[in-house]
mmCIF file of C-alpha atoms in Angstrom:
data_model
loop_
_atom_site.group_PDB
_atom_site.id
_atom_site.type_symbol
_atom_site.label_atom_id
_atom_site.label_comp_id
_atom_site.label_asym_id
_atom_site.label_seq_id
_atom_site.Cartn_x
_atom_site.Cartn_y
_atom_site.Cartn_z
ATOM 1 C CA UNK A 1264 0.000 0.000 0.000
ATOM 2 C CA UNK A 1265 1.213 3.563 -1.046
ATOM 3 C CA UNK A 1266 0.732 6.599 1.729
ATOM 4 C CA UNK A 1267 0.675 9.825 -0.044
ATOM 5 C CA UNK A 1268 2.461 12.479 1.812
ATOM 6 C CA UNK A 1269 0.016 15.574 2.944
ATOM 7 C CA UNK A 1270 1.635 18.011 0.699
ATOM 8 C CA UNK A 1271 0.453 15.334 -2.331
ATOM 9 C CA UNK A 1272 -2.681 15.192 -0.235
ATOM 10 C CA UNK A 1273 -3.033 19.058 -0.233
ATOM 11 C CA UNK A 1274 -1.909 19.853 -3.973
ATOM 12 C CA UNK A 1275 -4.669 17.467 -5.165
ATOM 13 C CA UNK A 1276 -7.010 19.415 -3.104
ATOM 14 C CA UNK A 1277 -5.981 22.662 -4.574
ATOM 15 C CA UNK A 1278 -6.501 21.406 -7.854
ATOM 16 C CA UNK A 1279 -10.472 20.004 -7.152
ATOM 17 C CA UNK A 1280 -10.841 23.910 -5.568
ATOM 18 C CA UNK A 1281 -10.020 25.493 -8.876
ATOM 19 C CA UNK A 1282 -12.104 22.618 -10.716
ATOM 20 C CA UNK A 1283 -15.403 23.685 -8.164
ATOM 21 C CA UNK A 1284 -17.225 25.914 -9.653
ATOM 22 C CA UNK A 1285 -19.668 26.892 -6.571
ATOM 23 C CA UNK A 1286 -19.148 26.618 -2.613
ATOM 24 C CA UNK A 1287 -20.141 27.186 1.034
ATOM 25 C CA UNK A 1288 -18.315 29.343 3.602
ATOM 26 C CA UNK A 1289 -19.318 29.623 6.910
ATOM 27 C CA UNK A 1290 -18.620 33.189 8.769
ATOM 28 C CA UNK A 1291 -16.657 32.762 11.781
ATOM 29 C CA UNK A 1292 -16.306 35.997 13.594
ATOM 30 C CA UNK A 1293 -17.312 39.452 14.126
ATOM 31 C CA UNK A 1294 -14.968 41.922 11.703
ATOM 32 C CA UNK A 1295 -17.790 41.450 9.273
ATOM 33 C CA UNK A 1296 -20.654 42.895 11.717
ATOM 34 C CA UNK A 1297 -23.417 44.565 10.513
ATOM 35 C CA UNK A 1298 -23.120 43.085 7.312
ATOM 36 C CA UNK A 1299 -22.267 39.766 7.847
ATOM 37 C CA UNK A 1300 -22.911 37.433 11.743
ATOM 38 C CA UNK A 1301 -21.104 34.732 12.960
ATOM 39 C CA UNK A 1302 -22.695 31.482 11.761
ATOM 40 C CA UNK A 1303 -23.946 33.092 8.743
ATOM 41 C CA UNK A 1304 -24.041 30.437 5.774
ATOM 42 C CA UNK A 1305 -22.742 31.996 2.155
ATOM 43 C CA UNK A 1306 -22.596 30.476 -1.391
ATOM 44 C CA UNK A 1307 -19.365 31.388 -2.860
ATOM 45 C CA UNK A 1308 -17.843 30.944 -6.758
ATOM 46 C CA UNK A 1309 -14.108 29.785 -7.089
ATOM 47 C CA UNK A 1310 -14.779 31.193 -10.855
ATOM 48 C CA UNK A 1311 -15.985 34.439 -10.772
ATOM 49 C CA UNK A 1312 -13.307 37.551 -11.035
ATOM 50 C CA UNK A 1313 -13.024 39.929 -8.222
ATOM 51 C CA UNK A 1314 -14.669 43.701 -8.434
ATOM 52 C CA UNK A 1315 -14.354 46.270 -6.475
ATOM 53 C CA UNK A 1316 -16.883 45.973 -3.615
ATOM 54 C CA UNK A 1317 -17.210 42.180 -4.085
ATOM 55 C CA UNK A 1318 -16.986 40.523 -0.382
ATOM 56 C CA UNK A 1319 -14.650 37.673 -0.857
ATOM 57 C CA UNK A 1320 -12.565 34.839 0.750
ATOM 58 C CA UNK A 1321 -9.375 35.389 1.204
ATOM 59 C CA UNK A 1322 -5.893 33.692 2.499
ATOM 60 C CA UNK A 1323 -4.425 36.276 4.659
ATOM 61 C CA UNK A 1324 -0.259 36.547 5.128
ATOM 62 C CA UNK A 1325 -0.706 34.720 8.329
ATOM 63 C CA UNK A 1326 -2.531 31.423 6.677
ATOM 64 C CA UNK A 1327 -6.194 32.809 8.204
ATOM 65 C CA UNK A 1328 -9.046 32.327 5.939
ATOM 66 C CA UNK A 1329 -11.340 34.833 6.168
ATOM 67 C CA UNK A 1330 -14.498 37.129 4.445
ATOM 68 C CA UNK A 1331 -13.779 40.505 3.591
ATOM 69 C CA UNK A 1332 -14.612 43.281 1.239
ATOM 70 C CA UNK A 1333 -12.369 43.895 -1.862
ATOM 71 C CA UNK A 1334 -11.952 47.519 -1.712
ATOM 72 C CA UNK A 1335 -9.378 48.159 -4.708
ATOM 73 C CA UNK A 1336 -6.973 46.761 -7.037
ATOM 74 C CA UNK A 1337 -3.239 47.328 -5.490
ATOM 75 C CA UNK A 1338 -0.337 45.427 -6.124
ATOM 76 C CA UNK A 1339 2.253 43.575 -3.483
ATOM 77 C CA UNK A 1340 6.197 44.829 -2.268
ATOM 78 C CA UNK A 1341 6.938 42.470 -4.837
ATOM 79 C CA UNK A 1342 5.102 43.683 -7.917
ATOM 80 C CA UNK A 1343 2.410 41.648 -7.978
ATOM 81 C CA UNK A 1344 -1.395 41.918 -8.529
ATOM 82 C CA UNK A 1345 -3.508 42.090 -5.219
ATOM 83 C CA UNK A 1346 -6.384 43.388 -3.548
ATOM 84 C CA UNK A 1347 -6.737 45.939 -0.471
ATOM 85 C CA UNK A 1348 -8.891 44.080 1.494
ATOM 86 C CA UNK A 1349 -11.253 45.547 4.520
ATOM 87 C CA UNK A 1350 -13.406 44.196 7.478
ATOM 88 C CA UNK A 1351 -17.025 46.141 7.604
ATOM 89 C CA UNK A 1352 -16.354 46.095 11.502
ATOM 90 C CA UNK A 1353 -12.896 48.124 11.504
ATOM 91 C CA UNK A 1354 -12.630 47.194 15.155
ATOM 92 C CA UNK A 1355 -12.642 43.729 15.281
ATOM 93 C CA UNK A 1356 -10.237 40.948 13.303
ATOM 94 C CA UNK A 1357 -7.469 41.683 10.814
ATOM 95 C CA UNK A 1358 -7.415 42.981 7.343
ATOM 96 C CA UNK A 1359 -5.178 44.715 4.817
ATOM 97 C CA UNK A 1360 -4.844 47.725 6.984
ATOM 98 C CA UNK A 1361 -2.614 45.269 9.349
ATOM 99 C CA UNK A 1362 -1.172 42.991 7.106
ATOM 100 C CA UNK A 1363 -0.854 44.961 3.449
ATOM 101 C CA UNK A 1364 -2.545 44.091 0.428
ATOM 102 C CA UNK A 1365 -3.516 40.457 -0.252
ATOM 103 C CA UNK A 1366 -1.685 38.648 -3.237
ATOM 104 C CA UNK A 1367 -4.487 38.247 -6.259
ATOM 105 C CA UNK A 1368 -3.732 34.035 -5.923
ATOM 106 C CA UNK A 1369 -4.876 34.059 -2.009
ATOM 107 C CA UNK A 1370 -8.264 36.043 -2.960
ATOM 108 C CA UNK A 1371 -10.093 32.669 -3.136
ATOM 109 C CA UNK A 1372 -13.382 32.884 -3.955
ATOM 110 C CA UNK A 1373 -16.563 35.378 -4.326
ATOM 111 C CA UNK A 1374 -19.349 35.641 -2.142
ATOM 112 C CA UNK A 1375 -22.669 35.345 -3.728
ATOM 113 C CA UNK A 1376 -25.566 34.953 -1.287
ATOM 114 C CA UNK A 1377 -25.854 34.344 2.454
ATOM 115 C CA UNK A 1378 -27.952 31.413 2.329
ATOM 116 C CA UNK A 1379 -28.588 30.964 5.971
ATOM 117 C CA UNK A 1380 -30.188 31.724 8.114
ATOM 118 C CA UNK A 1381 -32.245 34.755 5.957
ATOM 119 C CA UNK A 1382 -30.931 34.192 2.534
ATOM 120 C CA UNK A 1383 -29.929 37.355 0.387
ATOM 121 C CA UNK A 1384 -28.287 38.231 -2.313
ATOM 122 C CA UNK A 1385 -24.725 40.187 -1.397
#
């Protein structure tokens, strides 16, 4: 019997996330208050391009996955394309204005709809 090794185990996972097409997150804190509550259920899109305003999920520097609001195009230290990203609750949780802009490749997916517990479009 073969093991695979969890970085096999993790690359083969990245690949089925860019074959998805459609997806749940669930919202796990408060940084997204009024907007969005914890335990709020959204329908996300692994396809769909990023626009300004858009509330996405995102891989922060520090490996957190979180929701926030794409608030404009920017690029990294390094040149490349990312996205300024912002909580709706400035007070709570971390976003771009702690931890710079977010590289375009960790911008994950597009929320859609919250589709529990009061489903609505975002």
């Amino acid at each position: 019997m073969r093991v695979l090794s969890s970085s096999v185990v993790f690359r083969a996972a990245a690949t089925l996330l860019r074959v998805a097409t459609w997806g749940f997150a669930v919202v796990g804190g408060r940084s997204m208050l009024p907007v969005l509550r914890p335990g709020d259920r959204l329908l996300v899109s692994y396809r769909r391009a990023v626009e300004e305003g858009d509330l996405v999920v995102a891989r922060l520097a520090d490996g957190t996955v979180a929701v926030k609001r794409a608030v404009e195009r920017r690029t990294t230290a390094s040149g490349r394309p990312a996205w300024w990203l912002l909580s709706e609750n400035p007070d709570e949780g971390v976003d771009s204005r702690h931890r710079g802009p977010v590289p375009a490749d960790d911008v994950m997916a597009v929320t859609l709809a919250r589709v529990w517990p009061r489903p609505r479009k975002l």
